[in-house]
Short mmCIF file of C-alpha atoms and ligand atoms in Angstrom, two decimals:
data_model
loop_
_atom_site.label_atom_id
_atom_site.label_comp_id
_atom_site.label_asym_id
_atom_site.label_seq_id
_atom_site.Cartn_x
_atom_site.Cartn_y
_atom_site.Cartn_z
CA UNK A 1 180.73 200.60 101.13
CA UNK A 2 182.39 199.31 97.98
CA UNK A 3 181.38 195.72 97.31
CA UNK A 4 184.04 193.21 96.41
CA UNK A 5 182.49 192.88 92.98
CA UNK A 6 183.10 196.58 92.31
CA UNK A 7 186.69 196.30 93.49
CA UNK A 8 187.19 193.20 91.36
CA UNK A 9 185.70 194.94 88.35
CA UNK A 10 187.77 198.10 88.48
CA UNK A 11 191.14 197.38 90.06
CA UNK A 12 193.52 196.04 87.43
CA UNK A 13 193.94 192.25 87.76
CA UNK A 14 197.73 192.51 88.07
CA UNK A 15 197.29 194.89 91.03
CA UNK A 16 194.73 192.61 92.69
CA UNK A 17 197.24 189.77 92.36
CA UNK A 18 199.94 191.71 94.29
CA UNK A 19 200.52 191.72 98.01
CA UNK A 20 201.62 195.04 99.55
CA UNK A 21 205.36 195.48 100.24
CA UNK A 22 205.79 193.82 103.67
CA UNK A 23 207.42 195.84 106.45
CA UNK A 24 207.74 193.74 109.63
CA UNK A 25 207.25 195.28 113.06
CA UNK A 26 210.68 195.84 114.63
CA UNK A 27 209.53 197.29 117.96
CA UNK A 28 212.00 196.35 120.68
CA UNK A 29 214.27 194.42 118.31
CA UNK A 30 217.83 195.04 117.11
CA UNK A 31 216.85 196.13 113.60
CA UNK A 32 219.21 194.67 111.01
CA UNK A 33 216.76 193.95 108.19
CA UNK A 34 216.62 197.09 106.05
CA UNK A 35 220.18 198.38 105.37
CA UNK A 36 219.70 201.44 107.55
CA UNK A 37 222.65 203.37 108.97
CA UNK A 38 222.52 202.37 112.67
CA UNK A 39 223.85 205.64 114.08
CA UNK A 40 221.34 208.21 115.25
CA UNK A 41 222.43 211.88 115.33
CA UNK A 42 224.25 212.95 118.50
CA UNK A 43 222.43 215.33 120.82
CA UNK A 44 224.45 218.40 119.75
CA UNK A 45 223.56 217.82 116.09
CA UNK A 46 219.90 217.34 117.02
CA UNK A 47 219.98 220.70 118.81
CA UNK A 48 221.42 222.43 115.76
CA UNK A 49 218.83 220.79 113.52
CA UNK A 50 216.03 221.86 115.87
CA UNK A 51 217.31 225.47 115.58
CA UNK A 52 217.36 225.15 111.82
CA UNK A 53 213.86 223.61 111.72
CA UNK A 54 212.52 226.59 113.73
CA UNK A 55 213.16 228.85 110.74
CA UNK A 56 211.12 226.78 108.26
CA UNK A 57 207.73 227.84 106.98
CA UNK A 58 205.60 224.74 106.54
CA UNK A 59 202.57 226.82 105.56
CA UNK A 60 204.35 227.41 102.23
CA UNK A 61 204.91 224.91 99.45
CA UNK A 62 208.53 223.72 99.14
CA UNK A 63 210.95 225.07 96.55
CA UNK A 64 209.80 222.94 93.57
CA UNK A 65 213.35 222.79 92.17
CA UNK A 66 214.93 222.09 95.58
CA UNK A 67 217.71 224.42 94.41
CA UNK A 68 219.86 224.49 97.55
CA UNK A 69 219.78 220.74 98.02
CA UNK A 70 220.55 220.10 94.34
CA UNK A 71 223.63 222.32 94.54
CA UNK A 72 224.84 220.41 97.60
CA UNK A 73 224.24 217.04 95.96
CA UNK A 74 226.24 218.15 92.93
CA UNK A 75 229.11 219.22 95.15
CA UNK A 76 228.88 216.08 97.31
CA UNK A 77 229.09 213.71 94.31
CA UNK A 78 231.16 215.87 91.96
CA UNK A 79 228.39 216.09 89.36
CA UNK A 80 229.30 218.74 86.80
CA UNK A 81 227.05 221.08 84.83
CA UNK A 82 227.21 218.78 81.79
CA UNK A 83 224.89 216.35 83.58
CA UNK A 84 221.27 216.80 84.54
CA UNK A 85 219.99 215.93 88.02
CA UNK A 86 216.49 214.71 88.93
CA UNK A 87 215.33 214.44 92.56
CA UNK A 88 212.87 211.84 93.78
CA UNK A 89 211.07 211.00 97.00
CA UNK A 90 213.55 208.18 97.45
CA UNK A 91 214.98 206.37 94.44
CA UNK A 92 211.82 204.29 94.50
CA UNK A 93 209.99 207.34 93.17
CA UNK A 94 212.63 207.80 90.48
CA UNK A 95 212.06 204.25 89.27
CA UNK A 96 208.35 205.10 89.13
CA UNK A 97 208.99 208.34 87.19
CA UNK A 98 211.13 206.46 84.68
CA UNK A 99 208.41 203.85 84.20
CA UNK A 100 205.77 206.55 83.73
CA UNK A 101 207.89 208.37 81.17
CA UNK A 102 208.76 205.38 78.98
CA UNK A 103 205.99 202.94 79.92
CA UNK A 104 203.37 201.19 77.84
CA UNK A 105 201.81 197.72 77.81
CA UNK A 106 204.23 196.49 75.13
CA UNK A 107 207.30 197.85 76.87
CA UNK A 108 209.63 195.88 79.09
CA UNK A 109 211.71 196.51 82.18
CA UNK A 110 214.56 194.01 82.42
CA UNK A 111 216.78 193.26 85.40
CA UNK A 112 219.03 190.44 86.61
CA UNK A 113 217.62 188.35 89.47
CA UNK A 114 217.82 188.19 92.39
CA UNK A 115 217.97 191.97 92.65
CA UNK A 116 215.98 194.91 94.05
CA UNK A 117 212.31 193.89 94.07
CA UNK A 118 210.98 197.36 93.27
CA UNK A 119 212.06 197.04 89.60
CA UNK A 120 209.52 194.27 89.12
CA UNK A 121 206.85 195.81 91.33
CA UNK A 122 206.99 199.23 89.68
CA UNK A 123 206.89 197.66 86.20
CA UNK A 124 203.63 196.06 87.31
CA UNK A 125 202.27 199.29 88.85
CA UNK A 126 202.99 201.10 85.59
CA UNK A 127 201.36 198.41 83.43
CA UNK A 128 204.66 197.38 81.83
CA UNK A 129 206.16 193.97 81.12
CA UNK A 130 208.93 192.71 83.40
CA UNK A 131 211.67 190.25 82.47
CA UNK A 132 214.10 188.84 85.05
CA UNK A 133 217.36 187.18 83.99
CA UNK A 134 219.00 184.82 86.52
CA UNK A 135 222.44 185.74 87.83
CA UNK A 136 225.01 182.94 88.11
CA UNK A 137 223.98 180.82 91.09
CA UNK A 138 227.44 180.46 92.70
CA UNK A 139 228.72 184.04 92.93
CA UNK A 140 225.77 186.15 91.67
CA UNK A 141 227.83 187.56 88.81
CA UNK A 142 226.03 188.54 85.60
CA UNK A 143 225.40 185.87 83.00
CA UNK A 144 226.37 187.94 79.95
CA UNK A 145 225.09 185.46 77.34
CA UNK A 146 221.70 185.22 79.07
CA UNK A 147 221.49 189.00 79.49
CA UNK A 148 222.34 189.69 75.85
CA UNK A 149 219.88 187.06 74.63
CA UNK A 150 217.11 188.51 76.82
CA UNK A 151 217.90 192.03 75.60
CA UNK A 152 217.72 190.83 72.01
CA UNK A 153 214.45 189.01 72.66
CA UNK A 154 212.57 191.63 74.73
CA UNK A 155 214.13 194.92 73.46
CA UNK A 156 213.70 196.45 76.93
CA UNK A 157 212.83 200.12 77.45
CA UNK A 158 214.90 200.04 80.66
CA UNK A 159 217.54 197.68 82.05
CA UNK A 160 218.15 198.15 85.78
CA UNK A 161 221.52 197.09 87.20
CA UNK A 162 222.01 197.55 90.94
CA UNK A 163 225.78 197.93 91.49
CA UNK A 164 226.53 196.79 94.21
CA UNK A 165 223.55 194.47 93.91
CA UNK A 166 220.91 194.01 96.59
CA UNK A 167 220.52 191.39 98.14
CA UNK A 168 223.83 189.82 97.06
CA UNK A 169 226.30 192.63 97.84
CA UNK A 170 228.56 192.12 94.79
CA UNK A 171 229.71 194.56 92.13
CA UNK A 172 229.13 193.39 88.55
CA UNK A 173 232.14 193.29 86.22
CA UNK A 174 232.64 196.59 84.46
CA UNK A 175 233.26 195.00 81.03
CA UNK A 176 229.95 193.14 81.28
CA UNK A 177 228.05 196.28 82.29
CA UNK A 178 229.50 198.02 79.24
CA UNK A 179 228.54 195.11 77.00
CA UNK A 180 224.97 195.42 78.24
CA UNK A 181 224.97 199.19 77.71
CA UNK A 182 226.17 198.66 74.14
CA UNK A 183 223.55 196.03 73.38
CA UNK A 184 220.56 197.69 75.08
CA UNK A 185 218.22 199.50 72.69
CA UNK A 186 216.83 201.68 75.53
CA UNK A 187 217.98 203.00 78.88
CA UNK A 188 220.42 201.29 81.23
CA UNK A 189 219.97 202.62 84.76
CA UNK A 190 222.84 201.86 87.12
CA UNK A 191 221.46 201.91 90.65
CA UNK A 192 224.27 202.96 93.01
CA UNK A 193 222.22 202.90 96.23
CA UNK A 194 225.25 201.41 98.06
CA UNK A 195 227.81 203.86 96.69
CA UNK A 196 228.88 204.86 100.23
CA UNK A 197 230.18 201.35 100.92
CA UNK A 198 232.27 200.67 97.82
CA UNK A 199 235.14 202.33 95.99
CA UNK A 200 233.63 201.40 92.64
CA UNK A 201 231.33 203.64 90.62
CA UNK A 202 230.06 203.66 87.07
CA UNK A 203 229.43 207.43 87.01
CA UNK A 204 232.08 207.92 84.33
CA UNK A 205 230.06 205.73 81.95
CA UNK A 206 227.76 208.75 81.50
CA UNK A 207 230.46 210.36 79.37
CA UNK A 208 230.64 207.45 76.93
CA UNK A 209 227.09 206.05 76.72
CA UNK A 210 224.12 208.24 75.89
CA UNK A 211 221.69 205.55 77.11
CA UNK A 212 223.18 205.21 80.62
CA UNK A 213 221.85 206.96 83.73
CA UNK A 214 223.16 206.64 87.30
CA UNK A 215 220.75 206.60 90.25
CA UNK A 216 221.79 207.27 93.84
CA UNK A 217 220.07 207.80 97.17
CA UNK A 218 220.77 209.31 100.58
CA UNK A 219 218.92 206.43 102.26
CA UNK A 220 221.74 203.94 102.82
CA UNK A 221 224.17 206.77 103.57
CA UNK A 222 222.24 207.53 106.74
CA UNK A 223 219.10 209.47 105.80
CA UNK A 224 216.55 206.76 105.00
CA UNK A 225 213.83 208.67 106.83
CA UNK A 226 214.14 211.72 104.56
CA UNK A 227 213.38 209.91 101.28
CA UNK A 228 215.84 211.58 98.90
CA UNK A 229 216.93 209.80 95.74
CA UNK A 230 218.50 211.26 92.63
CA UNK A 231 219.20 210.46 89.01
CA UNK A 232 222.18 211.74 87.06
CA UNK A 233 222.48 211.79 83.28
CA UNK A 234 222.23 213.60 79.99
CA UNK A 235 220.05 216.76 80.25
CA UNK A 236 217.98 215.58 77.25
CA UNK A 237 216.74 212.60 79.29
CA UNK A 238 216.41 214.45 82.61
CA UNK A 239 214.32 217.26 81.04
CA UNK A 240 211.74 214.71 79.93
CA UNK A 241 211.59 212.95 83.31
CA UNK A 242 211.16 216.32 85.04
CA UNK A 243 207.77 216.54 83.29
CA UNK A 244 206.37 213.52 85.14
CA UNK A 245 207.82 214.58 88.50
CA UNK A 246 205.08 215.89 90.81
CA UNK A 247 205.99 219.54 91.41
CA UNK A 248 206.43 219.38 95.19
CA UNK A 249 207.72 215.82 95.58
CA UNK A 250 210.40 216.77 98.14
CA UNK A 251 208.83 218.45 101.17
CA UNK A 252 210.11 221.48 103.07
CA UNK A 253 211.36 219.40 106.00
CA UNK A 254 213.12 216.81 103.84
CA UNK A 255 214.87 219.47 101.75
CA UNK A 256 216.06 221.34 104.83
CA UNK A 257 217.09 218.24 106.77
CA UNK A 258 219.04 216.80 103.82
CA UNK A 259 220.78 220.15 103.30
CA UNK A 260 221.59 220.28 107.00
CA UNK A 261 222.98 216.73 106.94
CA UNK A 262 225.04 217.30 103.78
CA UNK A 263 226.61 220.36 105.38
CA UNK A 264 227.88 217.84 107.96
CA UNK A 265 228.98 215.30 105.38
CA UNK A 266 232.01 214.51 107.56
CA UNK A 267 229.70 212.98 110.16
CA UNK A 268 228.09 210.77 107.53
CA UNK A 269 231.38 209.63 106.04
CA UNK A 270 232.74 208.78 109.50
CA UNK A 271 229.68 206.63 110.04
CA UNK A 272 229.99 204.84 106.71
CA UNK A 273 233.71 204.25 107.34
CA UNK A 274 232.77 202.60 110.66
CA UNK A 275 230.19 200.45 108.87
CA UNK A 276 232.81 199.34 106.35
CA UNK A 277 235.22 198.42 109.15
CA UNK A 278 232.47 196.52 110.97
CA UNK A 279 231.57 194.72 107.74
CA UNK A 280 235.11 193.32 107.52
CA UNK A 281 235.08 192.28 111.17
CA UNK A 282 231.64 190.69 110.81
CA UNK A 283 232.70 188.73 107.72
CA UNK A 284 235.70 187.35 109.59
CA UNK A 285 233.48 186.31 112.51
CA UNK A 286 230.86 184.76 110.23
CA UNK A 287 233.58 182.73 108.51
CA UNK A 288 234.10 180.89 111.81
CA UNK A 289 230.47 179.71 111.81
CA UNK A 290 229.07 176.84 109.69
CA UNK A 291 227.59 179.22 107.11
CA UNK A 292 228.50 180.27 103.59
CA UNK A 293 229.43 183.97 103.44
CA UNK A 294 229.57 186.01 100.24
CA UNK A 295 231.92 189.01 100.02
CA UNK A 296 230.06 192.33 100.19
CA UNK A 297 230.64 195.86 98.92
CA UNK A 298 227.44 197.05 100.59
CA UNK A 299 226.28 197.58 104.19
CA UNK A 300 224.87 194.07 104.46
CA UNK A 301 226.17 190.51 104.21
CA UNK A 302 224.43 187.60 102.52
CA UNK A 303 224.89 184.20 104.14
CA UNK A 304 223.60 180.70 103.45
CA UNK A 305 222.93 178.32 106.28
CA UNK A 306 224.25 174.83 105.73
CA UNK A 307 221.64 172.34 106.78
CA UNK A 308 219.82 174.52 109.30
CA UNK A 309 216.51 175.72 107.94
CA UNK A 310 216.84 179.45 107.29
CA UNK A 311 213.28 180.26 108.33
CA UNK A 312 213.70 178.52 111.67
CA UNK A 313 216.98 180.29 112.36
CA UNK A 314 215.41 183.61 111.34
CA UNK A 315 212.53 183.02 113.79
CA UNK A 316 214.84 181.96 116.62
CA UNK A 317 217.02 185.03 116.06
CA UNK A 318 213.93 187.21 116.30
CA UNK A 319 212.96 185.47 119.53
CA UNK A 320 216.43 186.41 120.77
CA UNK A 321 215.70 190.04 119.89
CA UNK A 322 217.44 190.40 116.50
CA UNK A 323 215.56 191.09 113.28
CA UNK A 324 217.33 190.21 110.01
CA UNK A 325 215.93 189.45 106.55
CA UNK A 326 215.04 185.92 105.55
CA UNK A 327 215.42 185.50 101.78
CA UNK A 328 214.61 181.82 101.62
CA UNK A 329 211.82 181.50 99.04
CA UNK A 330 212.46 184.93 97.48
CA UNK A 331 214.38 183.39 94.54
CA UNK A 332 215.68 179.85 93.86
CA UNK A 333 219.28 181.15 94.09
CA UNK A 334 218.57 182.40 97.62
CA UNK A 335 217.49 179.09 99.16
CA UNK A 336 218.61 179.00 102.79
CA UNK A 337 219.84 182.60 102.72
CA UNK A 338 219.66 185.39 105.30
CA UNK A 339 220.67 189.01 104.69
CA UNK A 340 222.34 190.71 107.65
CA UNK A 341 222.54 194.50 107.73
CA UNK A 342 225.77 195.73 109.33
CA UNK A 343 224.91 197.57 112.55
CA UNK A 344 226.88 199.21 115.37
CA UNK A 345 229.59 197.07 117.02
CA UNK A 346 227.18 196.25 119.89
CA UNK A 347 224.37 195.33 117.53
CA UNK A 348 226.70 193.12 115.51
CA UNK A 349 227.83 191.29 118.64
CA UNK A 350 224.17 190.71 119.56
CA UNK A 351 223.45 189.52 116.02
CA UNK A 352 226.40 187.08 115.99
CA UNK A 353 225.38 185.70 119.39
CA UNK A 354 221.75 185.27 118.27
CA UNK A 355 222.88 183.63 115.04
CA UNK A 356 225.31 181.16 116.56
CA UNK A 357 222.89 180.26 119.38
CA UNK A 358 220.09 179.75 116.83
CA UNK A 359 222.31 177.59 114.60
CA UNK A 360 223.18 175.38 117.54
CA UNK A 361 219.58 174.45 118.29
C1 PLP B 1 217.39 200.42 99.22
C2 PLP B 1 217.53 200.45 97.74
C3 PLP B 1 216.95 201.48 96.99
C4 PLP B 1 215.87 202.35 97.59
O1 PLP B 1 216.28 203.53 97.95
P1 PLP B 1 215.31 204.70 98.42
O2 PLP B 1 216.06 205.88 97.93
O3 PLP B 1 215.25 204.57 99.89
O4 PLP B 1 213.97 204.58 97.76
C5 PLP B 1 217.19 201.53 95.63
N1 PLP B 1 217.94 200.58 95.03
C6 PLP B 1 218.47 199.58 95.71
C7 PLP B 1 219.29 198.56 94.99
C8 PLP B 1 218.28 199.47 97.08
O5 PLP B 1 218.78 198.42 97.76
#
């Protein structure tokens, strides 16, 4: 058995200092903590998928290029031949591939904060520096002066901008994104994980900035269990990142299931349209409660509880059977905040009831 002294000697200190990414147990709860699409596949679609799965040979390695799926993703997002496309086991793995390709102890990943926590975590995994720049506290917009000063000071290898941002739900101003892309000496990766819930996209920036890449994922669209993320950009960049991609990173079942789902893209877009409609309804209902509500272009809503302690309300909501995300303590700007994933109409009713009952206590 490995003694603690051996572990302490060999595991890098910055890894020892981390705690593993926490995933709470949601058994039996209305699960509104992780921005999942709440709609399971109808029985008829499950039958068709089962027929399709029967034909798969899992004794063979997957197609390393995932050719069929790549073609469908290109068609789905209108990505032309001028752009390269890299597939990851979720966009988390793409962030990791980027860090491996450009990393080094003197190199920095920079991102506004609060934002997606994996930018910081993966910088640490890869032995890179990480620099967070606070967003404006009131509306979570970018602070351009602070961003430009931090870029000048740290000369980052990669700037990550989640647009819409998680956990705040807002879209950063286009002019400010462009200013950052102009000033950045390295890559600017625009993370469009919530593309399905907004009309805005920065994909066209690829044609004007040779340091910009756009990252997307099928997770929030409705396929979180399949782990498919992708990166779009100039072939010269993508060719290099392909070298650090593990050859069979997308398994046979994930490739086939994603292809199957994309051939029924209408089902997915109906679901995301319902989520957008529910988001509007939920915002209107939340506005009637004594909470601060930020506008959202994603499939979640950030709220701040006035007076009531967020952790207590979070716990009472869980006792009432509804799991949301408590962000109090995650960043100073998020004091008293909860993040509510938009669910089905029934789930949202349950969530609103649990929230208002928990506020009243
Ligand atoms: C959820 C999320 C992702 C992770 O996506 P996966 O493809 O499931 O790894 C990436 N970026 C942001 C901003 C997210 O919120």
